[in-house]
mmCIF file of C-alpha atoms in Angstrom:
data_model
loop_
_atom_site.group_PDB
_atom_site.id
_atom_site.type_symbol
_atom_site.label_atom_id
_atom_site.label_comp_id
_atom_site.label_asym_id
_atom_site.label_seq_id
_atom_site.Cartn_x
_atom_site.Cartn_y
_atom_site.Cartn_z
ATOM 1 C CA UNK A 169 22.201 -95.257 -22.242
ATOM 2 C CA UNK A 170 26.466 -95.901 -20.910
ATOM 3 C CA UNK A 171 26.320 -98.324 -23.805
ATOM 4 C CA UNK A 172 29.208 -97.219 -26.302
ATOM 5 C CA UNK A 173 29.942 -99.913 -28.543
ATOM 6 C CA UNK A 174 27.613 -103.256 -29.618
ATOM 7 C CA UNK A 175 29.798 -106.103 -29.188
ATOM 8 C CA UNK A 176 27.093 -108.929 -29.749
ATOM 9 C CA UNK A 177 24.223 -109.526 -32.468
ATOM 10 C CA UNK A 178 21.938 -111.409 -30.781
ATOM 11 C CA UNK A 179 18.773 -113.789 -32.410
ATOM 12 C CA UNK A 180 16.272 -115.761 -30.859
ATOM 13 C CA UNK A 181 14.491 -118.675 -32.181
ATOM 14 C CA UNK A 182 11.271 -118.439 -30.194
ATOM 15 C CA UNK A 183 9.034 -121.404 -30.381
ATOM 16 C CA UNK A 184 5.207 -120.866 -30.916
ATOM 17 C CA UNK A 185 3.481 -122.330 -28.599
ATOM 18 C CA UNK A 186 0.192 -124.830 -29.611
ATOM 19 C CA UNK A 187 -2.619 -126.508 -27.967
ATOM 20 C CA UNK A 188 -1.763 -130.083 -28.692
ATOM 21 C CA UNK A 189 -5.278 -130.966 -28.490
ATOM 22 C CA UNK A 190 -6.535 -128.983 -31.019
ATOM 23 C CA UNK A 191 -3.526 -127.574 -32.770
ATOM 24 C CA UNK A 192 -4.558 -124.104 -32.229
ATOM 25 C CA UNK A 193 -2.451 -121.003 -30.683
ATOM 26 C CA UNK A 194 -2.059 -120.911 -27.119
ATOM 27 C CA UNK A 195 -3.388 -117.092 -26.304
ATOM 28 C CA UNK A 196 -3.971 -115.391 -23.021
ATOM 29 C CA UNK A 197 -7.464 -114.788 -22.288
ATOM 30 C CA UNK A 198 -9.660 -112.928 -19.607
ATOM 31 C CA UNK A 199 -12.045 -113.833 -17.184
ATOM 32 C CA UNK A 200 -14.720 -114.323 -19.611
ATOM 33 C CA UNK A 201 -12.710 -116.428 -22.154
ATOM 34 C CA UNK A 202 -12.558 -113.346 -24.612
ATOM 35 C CA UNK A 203 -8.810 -113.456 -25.896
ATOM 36 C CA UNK A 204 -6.755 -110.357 -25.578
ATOM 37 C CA UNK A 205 -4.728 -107.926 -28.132
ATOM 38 C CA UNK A 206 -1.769 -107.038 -27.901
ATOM 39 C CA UNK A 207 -0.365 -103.294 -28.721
ATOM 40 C CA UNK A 208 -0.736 -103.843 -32.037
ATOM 41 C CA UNK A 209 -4.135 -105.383 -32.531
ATOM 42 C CA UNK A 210 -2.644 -109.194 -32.357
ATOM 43 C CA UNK A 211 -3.231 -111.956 -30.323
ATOM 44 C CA UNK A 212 -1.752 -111.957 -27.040
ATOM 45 C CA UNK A 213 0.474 -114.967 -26.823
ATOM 46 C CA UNK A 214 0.207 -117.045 -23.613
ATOM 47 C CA UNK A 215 3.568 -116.925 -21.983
ATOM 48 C CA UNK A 216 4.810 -120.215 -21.212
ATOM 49 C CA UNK A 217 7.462 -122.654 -21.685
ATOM 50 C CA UNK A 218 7.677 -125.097 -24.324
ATOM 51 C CA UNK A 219 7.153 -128.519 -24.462
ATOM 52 C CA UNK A 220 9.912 -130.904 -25.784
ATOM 53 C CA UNK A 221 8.369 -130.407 -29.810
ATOM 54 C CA UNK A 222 8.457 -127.080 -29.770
ATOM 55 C CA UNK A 223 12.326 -126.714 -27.958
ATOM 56 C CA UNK A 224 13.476 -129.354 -30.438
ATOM 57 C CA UNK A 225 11.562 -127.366 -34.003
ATOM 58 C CA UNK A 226 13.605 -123.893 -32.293
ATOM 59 C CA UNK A 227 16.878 -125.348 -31.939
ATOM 60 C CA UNK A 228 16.756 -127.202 -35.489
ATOM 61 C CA UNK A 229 16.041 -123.767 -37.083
ATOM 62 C CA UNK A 230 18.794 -122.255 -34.961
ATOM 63 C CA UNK A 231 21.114 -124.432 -36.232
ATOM 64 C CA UNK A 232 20.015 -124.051 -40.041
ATOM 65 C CA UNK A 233 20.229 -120.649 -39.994
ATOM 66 C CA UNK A 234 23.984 -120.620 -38.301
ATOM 67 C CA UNK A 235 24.658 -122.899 -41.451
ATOM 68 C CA UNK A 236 23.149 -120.860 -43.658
ATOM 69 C CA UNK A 237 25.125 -118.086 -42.935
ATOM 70 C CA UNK A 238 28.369 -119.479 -42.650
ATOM 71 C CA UNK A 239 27.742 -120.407 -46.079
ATOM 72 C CA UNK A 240 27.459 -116.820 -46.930
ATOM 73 C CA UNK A 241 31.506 -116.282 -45.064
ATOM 74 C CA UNK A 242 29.854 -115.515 -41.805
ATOM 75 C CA UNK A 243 31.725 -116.850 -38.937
ATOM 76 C CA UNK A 244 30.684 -119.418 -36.100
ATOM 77 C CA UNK A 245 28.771 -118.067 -34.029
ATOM 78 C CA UNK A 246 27.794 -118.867 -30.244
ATOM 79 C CA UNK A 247 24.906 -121.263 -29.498
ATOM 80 C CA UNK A 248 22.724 -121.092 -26.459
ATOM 81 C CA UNK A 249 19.531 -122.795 -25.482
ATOM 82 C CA UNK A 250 17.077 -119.714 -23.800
ATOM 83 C CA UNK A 251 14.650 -122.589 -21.817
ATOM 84 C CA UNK A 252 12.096 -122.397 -24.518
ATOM 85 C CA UNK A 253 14.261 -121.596 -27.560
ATOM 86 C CA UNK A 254 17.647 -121.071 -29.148
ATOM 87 C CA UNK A 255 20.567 -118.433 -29.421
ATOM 88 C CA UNK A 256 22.999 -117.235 -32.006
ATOM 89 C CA UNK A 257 25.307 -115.325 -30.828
ATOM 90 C CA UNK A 258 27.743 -113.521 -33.437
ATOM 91 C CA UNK A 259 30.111 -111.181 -32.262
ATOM 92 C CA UNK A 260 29.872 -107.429 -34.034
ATOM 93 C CA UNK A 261 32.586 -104.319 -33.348
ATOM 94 C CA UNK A 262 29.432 -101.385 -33.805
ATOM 95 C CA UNK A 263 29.222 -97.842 -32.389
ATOM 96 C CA UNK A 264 26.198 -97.178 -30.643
ATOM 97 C CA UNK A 265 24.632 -94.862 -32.487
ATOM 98 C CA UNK A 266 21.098 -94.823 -34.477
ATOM 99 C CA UNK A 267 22.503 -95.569 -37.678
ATOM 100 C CA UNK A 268 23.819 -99.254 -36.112
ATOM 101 C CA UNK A 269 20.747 -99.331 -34.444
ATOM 102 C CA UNK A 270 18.908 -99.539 -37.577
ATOM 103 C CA UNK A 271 21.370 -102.090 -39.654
ATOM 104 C CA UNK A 272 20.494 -104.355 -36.586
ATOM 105 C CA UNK A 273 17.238 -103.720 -36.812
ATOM 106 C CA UNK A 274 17.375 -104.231 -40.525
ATOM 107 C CA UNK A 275 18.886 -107.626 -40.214
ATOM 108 C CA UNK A 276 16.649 -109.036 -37.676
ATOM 109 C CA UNK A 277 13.689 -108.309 -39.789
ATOM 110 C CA UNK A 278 15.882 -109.790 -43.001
ATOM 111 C CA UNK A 279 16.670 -112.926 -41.043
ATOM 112 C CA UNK A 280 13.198 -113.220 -39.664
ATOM 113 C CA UNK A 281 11.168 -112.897 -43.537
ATOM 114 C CA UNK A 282 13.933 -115.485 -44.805
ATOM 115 C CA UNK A 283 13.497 -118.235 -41.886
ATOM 116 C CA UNK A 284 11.342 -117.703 -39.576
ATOM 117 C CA UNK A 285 7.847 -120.331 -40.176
ATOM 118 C CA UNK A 286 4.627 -121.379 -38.643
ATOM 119 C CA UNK A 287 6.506 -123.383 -35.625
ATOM 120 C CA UNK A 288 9.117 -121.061 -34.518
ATOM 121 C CA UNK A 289 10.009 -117.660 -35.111
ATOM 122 C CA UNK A 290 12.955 -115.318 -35.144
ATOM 123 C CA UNK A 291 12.494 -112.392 -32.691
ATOM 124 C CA UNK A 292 12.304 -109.027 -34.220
ATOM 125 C CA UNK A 293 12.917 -106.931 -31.637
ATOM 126 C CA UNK A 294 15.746 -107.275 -29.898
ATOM 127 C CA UNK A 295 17.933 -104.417 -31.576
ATOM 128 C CA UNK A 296 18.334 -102.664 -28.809
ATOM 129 C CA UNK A 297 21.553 -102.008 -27.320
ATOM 130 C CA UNK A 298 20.081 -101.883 -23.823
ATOM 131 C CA UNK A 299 18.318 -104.997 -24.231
ATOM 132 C CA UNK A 300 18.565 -107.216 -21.029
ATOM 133 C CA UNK A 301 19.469 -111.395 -21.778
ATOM 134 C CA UNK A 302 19.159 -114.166 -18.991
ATOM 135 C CA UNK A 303 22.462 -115.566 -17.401
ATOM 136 C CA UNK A 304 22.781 -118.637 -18.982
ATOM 137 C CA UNK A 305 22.895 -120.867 -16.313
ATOM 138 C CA UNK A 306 19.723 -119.925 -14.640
ATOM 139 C CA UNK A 307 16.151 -121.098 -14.764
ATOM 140 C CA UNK A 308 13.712 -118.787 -16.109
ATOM 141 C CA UNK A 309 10.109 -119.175 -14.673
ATOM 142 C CA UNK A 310 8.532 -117.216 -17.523
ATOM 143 C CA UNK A 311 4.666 -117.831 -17.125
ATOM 144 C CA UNK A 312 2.786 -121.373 -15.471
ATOM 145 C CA UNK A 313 4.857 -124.304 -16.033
ATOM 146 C CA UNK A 314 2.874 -127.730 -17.228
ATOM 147 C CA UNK A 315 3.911 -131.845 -17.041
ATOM 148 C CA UNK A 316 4.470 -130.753 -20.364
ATOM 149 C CA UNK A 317 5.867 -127.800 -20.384
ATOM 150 C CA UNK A 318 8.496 -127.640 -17.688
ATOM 151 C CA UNK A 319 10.871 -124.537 -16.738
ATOM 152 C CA UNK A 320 14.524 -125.721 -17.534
ATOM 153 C CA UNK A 321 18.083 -124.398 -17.045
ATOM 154 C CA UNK A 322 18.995 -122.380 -19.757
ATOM 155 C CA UNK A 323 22.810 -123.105 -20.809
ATOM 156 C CA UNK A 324 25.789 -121.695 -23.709
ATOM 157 C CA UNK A 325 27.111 -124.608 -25.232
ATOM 158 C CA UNK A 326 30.964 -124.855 -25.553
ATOM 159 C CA UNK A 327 32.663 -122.411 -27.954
ATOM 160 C CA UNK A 328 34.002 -123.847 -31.362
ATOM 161 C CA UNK A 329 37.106 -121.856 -32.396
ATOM 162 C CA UNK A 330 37.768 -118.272 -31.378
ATOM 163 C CA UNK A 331 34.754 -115.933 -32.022
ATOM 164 C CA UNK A 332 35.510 -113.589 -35.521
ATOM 165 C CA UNK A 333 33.565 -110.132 -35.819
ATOM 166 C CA UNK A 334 31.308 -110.331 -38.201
ATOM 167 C CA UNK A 335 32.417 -107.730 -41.568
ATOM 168 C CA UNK A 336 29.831 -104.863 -41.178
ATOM 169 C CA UNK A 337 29.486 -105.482 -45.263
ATOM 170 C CA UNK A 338 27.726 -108.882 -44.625
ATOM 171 C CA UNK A 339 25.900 -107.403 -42.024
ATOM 172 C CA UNK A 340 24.558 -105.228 -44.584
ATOM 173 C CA UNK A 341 24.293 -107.905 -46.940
ATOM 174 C CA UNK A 342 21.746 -109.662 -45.436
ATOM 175 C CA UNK A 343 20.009 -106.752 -44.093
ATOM 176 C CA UNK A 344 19.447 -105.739 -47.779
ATOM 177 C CA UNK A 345 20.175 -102.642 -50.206
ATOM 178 C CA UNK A 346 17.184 -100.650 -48.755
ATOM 179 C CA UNK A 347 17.864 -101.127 -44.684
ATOM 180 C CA UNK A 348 18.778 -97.340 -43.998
ATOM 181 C CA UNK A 349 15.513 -96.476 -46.340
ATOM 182 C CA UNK A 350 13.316 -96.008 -42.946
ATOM 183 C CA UNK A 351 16.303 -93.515 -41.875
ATOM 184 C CA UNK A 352 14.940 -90.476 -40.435
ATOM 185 C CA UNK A 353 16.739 -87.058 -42.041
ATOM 186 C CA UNK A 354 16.401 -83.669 -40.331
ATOM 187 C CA UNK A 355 17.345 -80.737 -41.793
ATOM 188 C CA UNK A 356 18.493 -77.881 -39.387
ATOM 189 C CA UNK A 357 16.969 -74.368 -40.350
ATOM 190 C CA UNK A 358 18.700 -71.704 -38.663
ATOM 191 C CA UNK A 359 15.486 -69.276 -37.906
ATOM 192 C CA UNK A 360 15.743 -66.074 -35.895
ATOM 193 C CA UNK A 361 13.038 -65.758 -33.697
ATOM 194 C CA UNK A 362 12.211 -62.567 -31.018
ATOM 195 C CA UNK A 363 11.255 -65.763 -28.335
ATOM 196 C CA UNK A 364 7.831 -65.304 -28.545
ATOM 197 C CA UNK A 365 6.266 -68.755 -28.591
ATOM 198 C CA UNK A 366 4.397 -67.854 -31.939
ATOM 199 C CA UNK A 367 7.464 -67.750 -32.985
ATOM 200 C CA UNK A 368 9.395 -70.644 -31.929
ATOM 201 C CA UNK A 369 6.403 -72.661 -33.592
ATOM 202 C CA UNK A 370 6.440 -70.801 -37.212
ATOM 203 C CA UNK A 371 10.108 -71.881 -36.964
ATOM 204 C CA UNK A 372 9.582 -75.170 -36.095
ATOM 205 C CA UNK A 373 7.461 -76.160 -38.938
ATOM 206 C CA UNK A 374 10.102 -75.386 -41.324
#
């Protein structure tokens, strides 16, 4: 990746989607009704948008989490509607590297145990610096649009205040005291080997 510095933390209140008729999880299915897995053995969502409800439940939680967290001296963020859900947007000064990558990470799981419930959820995985985000301003036309569930104009709503980096300490904060625990640690061995591919893999499992 050309990405040098993270300049935005990014968290999306994603609405789950639910069969109004029986109050059960929308999942994709296949030709013979059987419903499908995802990578990890879960139910495939079905990808659509949401209906009024479910909008409204995503940008309530949105909003309660912004407060909560400018109770704990974090600073305003941005707030965007994504069609279907909401957008904070806090601003963040971070080197790209795999340690940020992993305090990101750390707080979007933190944020998501805290807040996230049955209705709508906050998105674990967008902690990568790569990650590509919809122009606000344009319509996504994620999966079949319903009378109830109609594609809509996504949109940032007007900026309150100049936007404050958020202090990597309360970054770390919420992530918790154990975030870098999953850090991976490799230990160079300097080995001298005669090239020998025998060789190369007795040194490598040192």
């Amino acid at each position: 990746t050309q990405v040098e510095r993270r300049k935005w933390l990014l968290v999306d209140f994603d609405p789950t989607r639910i069969d109004p008729a029986t109050g059960e999880l929308l999942i994709e299915r296949d030709s013979a009704g059987e419903a499908k897995l995802d990578g990890n053995g879960q139910l495939k969502r079905l990808k659509c948008p949401s209906t009024d409800g479910e909008l409204k439940a995503a940008l309530q939680l949105r909003d309660t989490v912004a407060q909560r967290l400018e109770g704990e001296q974090w600073p305003a963020p941005l707030k965007g509607m994504s069609a279907n859900g909401g957008h904070l947007l806090y601003r963040v000064d971070l080197p790209n590297d795999a340690r940020s990558e992993m305090l990101i990470k750390a707080v979007l799981r933190a944020l998501s145990e805290r807040f996230s419930t049955s209705e709508v959820e906050v998105d674990t995985k967008l902690f990568d610096a790569n990650r590509i985000v919809k122009i606000y301003g344009t319509t996504p036309h994620k999966g079949k649009a319903f009378d109830d569930r109609p594609y809509r104009q996504s949109y940032l709503e007007q900026p309150v205040g100049a936007q404050i980096v958020v202090d990597e300490a309360l970054l770390k904060a919420v992530a918790g005291p154990d975030w870098e625990k999953g850090r991976a640690v490799v230990d160079v061995v300097a080995t001298p080997t005669t090239g020998s591919v025998a060789e190369w893999e007795k040194a490598a499992q040192l």
